[in-house]
mmCIF file of C-alpha atoms in Angstrom:
data_model
loop_
_atom_site.group_PDB
_atom_site.id
_atom_site.type_symbol
_atom_site.label_atom_id
_atom_site.label_comp_id
_atom_site.label_asym_id
_atom_site.label_seq_id
_atom_site.Cartn_x
_atom_site.Cartn_y
_atom_site.Cartn_z
ATOM 1 C CA MET J 1 -48.408 65.482 18.643
ATOM 2 C CA ASP J 2 -47.823 64.203 15.109
ATOM 3 C CA VAL J 3 -51.158 62.402 15.229
ATOM 4 C CA PHE J 4 -52.869 65.643 16.242
ATOM 5 C CA TRP J 5 -51.288 67.769 13.491
ATOM 6 C CA GLU J 6 -52.009 65.117 10.844
ATOM 7 C CA ALA J 7 -55.729 65.365 11.577
ATOM 8 C CA PRO J 8 -57.935 67.464 9.266
ATOM 9 C CA PRO J 9 -57.989 71.149 10.250
ATOM 10 C CA VAL J 10 -61.590 71.593 11.409
ATOM 11 C CA ILE J 11 -61.834 68.593 13.722
ATOM 12 C CA ARG J 12 -58.317 69.311 14.981
ATOM 13 C CA THR J 13 -59.354 72.808 16.019
ATOM 14 C CA LEU J 14 -62.646 71.609 17.481
ATOM 15 C CA THR J 15 -60.906 68.955 19.583
ATOM 16 C CA ALA J 16 -58.357 71.457 20.885
ATOM 17 C CA LEU J 17 -61.072 73.955 21.869
ATOM 18 C CA THR J 18 -63.051 71.225 23.624
ATOM 19 C CA LEU J 19 -59.970 70.083 25.502
ATOM 20 C CA VAL J 20 -59.135 73.610 26.662
ATOM 21 C CA GLN J 21 -62.648 74.617 27.703
ATOM 22 C CA SER J 22 -63.374 71.336 29.487
ATOM 23 C CA ALA J 23 -60.048 71.377 31.325
ATOM 24 C CA LEU J 24 -60.533 74.985 32.440
ATOM 25 C CA MET J 25 -64.100 74.434 33.611
ATOM 26 C CA TYR J 26 -63.526 71.134 35.412
ATOM 27 C CA GLY J 27 -60.333 72.559 36.876
ATOM 28 C CA GLY J 28 -62.303 75.396 38.438
ATOM 29 C CA LEU J 29 -60.550 78.162 36.499
ATOM 30 C CA VAL J 30 -63.666 79.055 34.483
ATOM 31 C CA SER J 31 -67.223 78.865 35.757
ATOM 32 C CA LEU J 32 -69.336 75.985 34.478
ATOM 33 C CA SER J 33 -72.274 78.389 34.267
ATOM 34 C CA TRP J 34 -70.865 79.713 30.995
ATOM 35 C CA ALA J 35 -71.351 76.395 29.184
ATOM 36 C CA PRO J 36 -75.092 75.517 29.138
ATOM 37 C CA PHE J 37 -77.331 76.261 26.187
ATOM 38 C CA ILE J 38 -79.955 78.689 27.527
ATOM 39 C CA PRO J 39 -82.110 80.200 24.753
ATOM 40 C CA ARG J 40 -83.548 82.971 26.929
ATOM 41 C CA SER J 41 -80.006 84.160 27.710
ATOM 42 C CA ILE J 42 -79.038 84.135 24.035
ATOM 43 C CA PHE J 43 -82.057 86.193 22.974
ATOM 44 C CA SER J 44 -82.103 88.571 25.929
ATOM 45 C CA TRP J 45 -81.508 92.324 25.723
ATOM 46 C CA ARG J 46 -77.847 91.575 26.571
ATOM 47 C CA PRO J 47 -77.392 88.474 24.405
ATOM 48 C CA GLU J 48 -74.868 85.914 25.586
ATOM 49 C CA ILE J 49 -73.737 84.942 22.103
ATOM 50 C CA TYR J 50 -71.011 82.657 23.402
ATOM 51 C CA ARG J 51 -73.706 80.149 24.393
ATOM 52 C CA LEU J 52 -74.059 79.311 20.707
ATOM 53 C CA VAL J 53 -70.600 77.719 20.940
ATOM 54 C CA THR J 54 -69.763 76.733 24.531
ATOM 55 C CA PRO J 55 -72.440 73.973 24.840
ATOM 56 C CA PHE J 56 -70.600 72.033 22.109
ATOM 57 C CA LEU J 57 -67.210 72.271 23.839
ATOM 58 C CA LEU J 58 -67.817 70.631 27.224
ATOM 59 C CA THR J 59 -67.272 66.919 27.745
ATOM 60 C CA LYS J 60 -68.706 64.767 30.510
ATOM 61 C CA PRO J 61 -66.574 64.734 33.694
ATOM 62 C CA ASN J 62 -64.070 62.179 35.013
ATOM 63 C CA VAL J 63 -63.138 59.306 32.678
ATOM 64 C CA SER J 64 -65.703 60.463 30.107
ATOM 65 C CA PHE J 65 -63.497 63.521 29.577
ATOM 66 C CA LEU J 66 -60.941 61.386 27.706
ATOM 67 C CA PHE J 67 -63.536 59.141 26.084
ATOM 68 C CA ASP J 68 -65.499 62.073 24.618
ATOM 69 C CA LEU J 69 -62.348 63.720 23.282
ATOM 70 C CA TYR J 70 -61.139 60.505 21.651
ATOM 71 C CA THR J 71 -64.526 59.659 20.151
ATOM 72 C CA MET J 72 -64.989 63.169 18.743
ATOM 73 C CA TYR J 73 -61.458 63.224 17.324
ATOM 74 C CA TYR J 74 -61.624 59.733 15.775
ATOM 75 C CA TYR J 75 -65.035 59.842 14.146
ATOM 76 C CA GLY J 76 -64.835 63.553 13.343
ATOM 77 C CA SER J 77 -61.535 63.011 11.535
ATOM 78 C CA ALA J 78 -63.022 60.150 9.528
ATOM 79 C CA ALA J 79 -66.046 62.265 8.613
ATOM 80 C CA GLU J 80 -63.931 65.241 7.542
ATOM 81 C CA LYS J 81 -61.641 63.067 5.428
ATOM 82 C CA SER J 82 -64.649 61.659 3.574
ATOM 83 C CA MET J 83 -65.761 65.120 2.426
ATOM 84 C CA ALA J 84 -64.536 67.648 -0.102
ATOM 85 C CA PRO J 85 -62.248 70.467 1.120
ATOM 86 C CA GLY J 86 -64.288 72.881 3.219
ATOM 87 C CA GLU J 87 -67.437 70.741 3.223
ATOM 88 C CA PHE J 88 -66.941 69.530 6.778
ATOM 89 C CA LEU J 89 -67.175 73.108 8.062
ATOM 90 C CA ILE J 90 -70.525 73.558 6.296
ATOM 91 C CA TYR J 91 -71.599 70.170 7.639
ATOM 92 C CA LEU J 92 -70.557 71.178 11.164
ATOM 93 C CA LEU J 93 -72.525 74.439 11.039
ATOM 94 C CA PHE J 94 -75.606 72.653 9.667
ATOM 95 C CA VAL J 95 -75.462 69.895 12.266
ATOM 96 C CA ALA J 96 -74.772 72.265 15.162
ATOM 97 C CA PHE J 97 -77.700 74.494 14.205
ATOM 98 C CA GLY J 98 -80.018 71.495 13.885
ATOM 99 C CA ILE J 99 -78.922 70.141 17.274
ATOM 100 C CA MET J 100 -79.557 73.520 18.900
ATOM 101 C CA LEU J 101 -83.093 73.545 17.505
ATOM 102 C CA THR J 102 -83.943 69.933 18.384
ATOM 103 C CA ALA J 103 -81.881 68.724 21.360
ATOM 104 C CA GLY J 104 -81.416 72.192 22.843
ATOM 105 C CA GLY J 105 -84.574 74.090 21.970
ATOM 106 C CA TYR J 106 -87.161 71.292 21.839
ATOM 107 C CA LEU J 107 -85.792 68.744 24.343
ATOM 108 C CA GLY J 108 -84.154 71.210 26.689
ATOM 109 C CA ALA J 109 -80.666 69.703 26.674
ATOM 110 C CA SER J 110 -78.104 72.127 28.077
ATOM 111 C CA ILE J 111 -74.834 70.477 26.944
ATOM 112 C CA LEU J 112 -74.759 69.543 23.245
ATOM 113 C CA LEU J 113 -71.442 67.789 22.692
ATOM 114 C CA SER J 114 -72.890 64.259 22.915
ATOM 115 C CA PRO J 115 -75.423 64.817 20.074
ATOM 116 C CA LEU J 116 -72.622 66.359 18.000
ATOM 117 C CA ILE J 117 -70.394 63.316 18.543
ATOM 118 C CA MET J 118 -73.309 61.056 17.617
ATOM 119 C CA ALA J 119 -73.682 62.987 14.358
ATOM 120 C CA PHE J 120 -70.007 62.304 13.577
ATOM 121 C CA VAL J 121 -70.487 58.615 14.371
ATOM 122 C CA TYR J 122 -73.526 58.358 12.108
ATOM 123 C CA THR J 123 -71.730 60.055 9.217
ATOM 124 C CA TYR J 124 -68.801 57.679 9.691
ATOM 125 C CA THR J 125 -71.098 54.655 9.496
ATOM 126 C CA GLN J 126 -72.732 55.889 6.297
ATOM 127 C CA THR J 127 -69.384 56.259 4.524
ATOM 128 C CA ASN J 128 -68.267 52.789 5.696
ATOM 129 C CA ARG J 129 -71.429 50.785 5.087
ATOM 130 C CA GLY J 130 -70.924 47.075 4.605
ATOM 131 C CA THR J 131 -67.945 46.830 6.976
ATOM 132 C CA LYS J 132 -67.691 45.727 10.603
ATOM 133 C CA THR J 133 -66.354 47.537 13.634
ATOM 134 C CA ARG J 134 -65.343 46.501 17.135
ATOM 135 C CA PHE J 135 -67.701 47.691 19.868
ATOM 136 C CA TRP J 136 -66.180 46.808 23.189
ATOM 137 C CA PHE J 137 -65.540 43.051 22.774
ATOM 138 C CA ILE J 138 -67.712 42.132 19.801
ATOM 139 C CA ASP J 139 -67.692 42.848 16.086
ATOM 140 C CA ILE J 140 -70.891 44.407 14.769
ATOM 141 C CA PRO J 141 -71.956 45.826 11.395
ATOM 142 C CA VAL J 142 -70.832 49.432 11.359
ATOM 143 C CA GLU J 143 -74.391 50.627 10.657
ATOM 144 C CA PHE J 144 -75.411 49.425 14.149
ATOM 145 C CA LEU J 145 -72.721 51.407 15.958
ATOM 146 C CA PRO J 146 -74.781 54.564 16.735
ATOM 147 C CA TYR J 147 -77.599 52.468 18.173
ATOM 148 C CA ALA J 148 -75.231 50.396 20.287
ATOM 149 C CA MET J 149 -73.836 53.638 21.697
ATOM 150 C CA LEU J 150 -77.366 54.862 22.403
ATOM 151 C CA LEU J 151 -78.024 51.644 24.333
ATOM 152 C CA VAL J 152 -75.033 52.372 26.565
ATOM 153 C CA THR J 153 -76.283 55.929 27.060
ATOM 154 C CA MET J 154 -79.699 54.638 28.093
ATOM 155 C CA VAL J 155 -78.198 52.362 30.724
ATOM 156 C CA SER J 156 -75.858 55.075 32.016
ATOM 157 C CA TYR J 157 -77.907 58.281 31.808
ATOM 158 C CA GLY J 158 -81.531 57.436 30.989
ATOM 159 C CA TRP J 159 -84.043 58.096 28.232
ATOM 160 C CA HIS J 160 -83.742 61.866 28.099
ATOM 161 C CA ALA J 161 -80.030 61.601 27.288
ATOM 162 C CA VAL J 162 -80.851 59.026 24.595
ATOM 163 C CA LEU J 163 -83.391 61.340 22.990
ATOM 164 C CA ALA J 164 -80.935 64.230 23.015
ATOM 165 C CA GLU J 165 -78.136 62.160 21.463
ATOM 166 C CA SER J 166 -80.470 60.695 18.845
ATOM 167 C CA MET J 167 -81.033 64.223 17.536
ATOM 168 C CA GLY J 168 -77.452 64.067 16.275
ATOM 169 C CA ILE J 169 -78.422 61.065 14.143
ATOM 170 C CA VAL J 170 -81.539 62.822 12.862
ATOM 171 C CA VAL J 171 -79.693 65.987 11.865
ATOM 172 C CA ALA J 172 -76.730 64.127 10.315
ATOM 173 C CA HIS J 173 -79.141 61.964 8.300
ATOM 174 C CA THR J 174 -80.958 65.116 7.157
ATOM 175 C CA TYR J 175 -77.684 66.553 5.882
ATOM 176 C CA ASN J 176 -76.840 63.275 4.144
ATOM 177 C CA PHE J 177 -80.296 63.175 2.543
ATOM 178 C CA LEU J 178 -80.181 66.760 1.298
ATOM 179 C CA THR J 179 -76.628 66.627 -0.070
ATOM 180 C CA ARG J 180 -76.276 63.050 -1.321
ATOM 181 C CA ILE J 181 -79.340 60.818 -1.271
ATOM 182 C CA TYR J 182 -81.891 63.191 -2.787
ATOM 183 C CA PRO J 183 -79.618 64.735 -5.451
ATOM 184 C CA THR J 184 -78.237 61.312 -6.443
ATOM 185 C CA PHE J 185 -81.326 59.111 -6.383
ATOM 186 C CA GLY J 186 -84.178 61.621 -6.454
ATOM 187 C CA GLY J 187 -82.836 63.859 -9.175
ATOM 188 C CA GLY J 188 -83.063 66.916 -6.957
ATOM 189 C CA ARG J 189 -80.652 69.774 -6.519
ATOM 190 C CA ASN J 190 -78.130 70.096 -3.731
ATOM 191 C CA PHE J 191 -78.604 73.554 -2.213
ATOM 192 C CA ILE J 192 -76.014 73.041 0.548
ATOM 193 C CA THR J 193 -72.792 73.691 -1.313
ATOM 194 C CA VAL J 194 -69.332 74.834 -0.301
ATOM 195 C CA PRO J 195 -68.533 78.445 -1.309
ATOM 196 C CA SER J 196 -65.670 78.574 -3.781
ATOM 197 C CA PHE J 197 -63.501 80.803 -1.550
ATOM 198 C CA LEU J 198 -63.863 78.309 1.305
ATOM 199 C CA GLU J 199 -62.967 75.385 -0.925
ATOM 200 C CA ARG J 200 -59.877 77.210 -2.189
ATOM 201 C CA TYR J 201 -58.811 78.051 1.367
ATOM 202 C CA PHE J 202 -59.035 74.479 2.621
ATOM 203 C CA THR J 203 -57.411 73.084 -0.507
ATOM 204 C CA LYS J 204 -54.499 75.464 -0.030
ATOM 205 C CA HIS J 205 -54.066 74.751 3.680
ATOM 206 C CA ASP J 206 -54.526 70.985 3.451
ATOM 207 C CA PRO J 207 -52.406 70.096 0.401
ATOM 208 C CA ASN J 208 -51.914 66.424 1.334
ATOM 209 C CA SER J 209 -55.584 65.561 0.945
ATOM 210 C CA GLY J 210 -56.993 64.335 -2.338
ATOM 211 C CA TYR J 211 -60.776 64.263 -2.479
ATOM 212 C CA ARG J 212 -62.499 61.541 -4.434
ATOM 213 C CA GLY J 213 -66.145 60.744 -4.898
ATOM 214 C CA TYR J 214 -65.950 58.041 -2.241
ATOM 215 C CA GLY J 215 -63.651 59.756 0.233
ATOM 216 C CA THR J 216 -60.334 61.437 0.738
ATOM 217 C CA ALA J 217 -56.955 59.832 0.289
ATOM 218 C CA ARG J 218 -53.887 60.933 2.189
ATOM 219 C CA ARG J 219 -50.837 61.067 -0.030
ATOM 220 C CA ALA J 220 -47.333 60.707 1.341
ATOM 221 C CA PRO J 221 -44.704 63.070 -0.136
ATOM 222 C CA ARG J 222 -43.069 61.631 -3.241
ATOM 223 C CA GLN J 223 -39.430 60.660 -3.346
ATOM 224 C CA ALA J 224 -37.267 62.421 -5.872
ATOM 225 C CA GLU J 225 -36.906 59.499 -8.253
ATOM 226 C CA GLN J 226 -40.114 57.692 -7.432
ATOM 227 C CA PRO J 227 -42.118 56.607 -10.498
ATOM 228 C CA SER J 228 -45.404 58.404 -10.844
ATOM 229 C CA SER J 229 -47.342 55.133 -10.784
ATOM 230 C CA ALA J 230 -46.083 54.385 -7.285
ATOM 231 C CA SER J 231 -47.786 57.437 -5.825
ATOM 232 C CA THR J 232 -51.185 56.565 -7.226
ATOM 233 C CA SER J 233 -53.816 55.977 -4.559
ATOM 234 C CA GLY J 234 -55.435 53.125 -6.451
ATOM 235 C CA SER J 235 -56.171 49.750 -4.951
ATOM 236 C CA SER J 236 -54.227 46.515 -5.354
ATOM 237 C CA TRP J 237 -56.562 45.639 -8.209
ATOM 238 C CA SER J 238 -55.531 48.679 -10.246
ATOM 239 C CA SER J 239 -51.831 48.192 -9.502
ATOM 240 C CA TRP J 240 -52.049 44.532 -10.536
ATOM 241 C CA THR J 241 -53.738 45.256 -13.821
ATOM 242 C CA SER J 242 -51.519 48.210 -14.669
ATOM 243 C CA SER J 243 -48.224 46.516 -13.797
ATOM 244 C CA ASN J 244 -46.024 44.364 -15.993
ATOM 245 C CA THR J 245 -47.879 41.174 -15.066
ATOM 246 C CA TRP J 246 -49.432 41.108 -18.534
ATOM 247 C CA ASN J 247 -47.288 43.607 -20.389
ATOM 248 C CA GLY J 248 -44.111 41.626 -19.842
ATOM 249 C CA ARG J 249 -45.296 38.389 -21.430
ATOM 250 C CA GLY J 250 -44.429 39.369 -24.981
ATOM 251 C CA ALA J 251 -46.422 38.742 -28.111
ATOM 252 C CA GLY J 252 -49.195 36.191 -27.972
ATOM 253 C CA ARG J 253 -49.085 32.891 -29.859
ATOM 254 C CA ARG J 254 -52.089 31.325 -31.522
ATOM 255 C CA LEU J 255 -52.643 27.676 -30.639
ATOM 256 C CA GLY J 256 -53.662 25.094 -33.188
#
């Protein structure tokens, strides 16, 4: 349970809701008919608003139940930790809405968790570019991970499932372009910002996270007499240069 409570708040809540809904539906306690994304039911004279949420909270059955939960938790946690406080919630709403329009509305997919997980995976690969990851038994560049997962989906479920999952990549890339690539390299403005009240809320309720421009660092609680330099989240390079390696050598001597 410690691993669960140490996860960022949004993905922790999302994983718990997915676990509960999937367990209830596959256990026969709640009807599976409540889960699919059906636009005509959402926009009917008695709108079934819950269908805006339930399609994102149902895993595949059998062994995929555990695999989907783990994949969502792992890559979702990494994505949330790489963002500023509160940004992951805005990201989640943006991605979910885009998946509903593309995978759900255009392609007719009824369950939308797989495209959402693929969006998390893509965001993870973009914040870890240049590294390698283990996919089954081989090490591959992390940028290839979403496409390797799509290959497995094609073999297991066919082309329609691949197209639906790929919409998660498209929407996640759109968010990355609008919030990072275009403002940074194109000189444009980022219109998708985190409201100040939301940022304050997440900063207050997640005090052990320290956001930096290239990610979020988790800080362990300081000991009472621990020097302040020991709690710095810098790399070994910064600790080596700031330590007494040079400062303790005394005054220099001129040769010759």
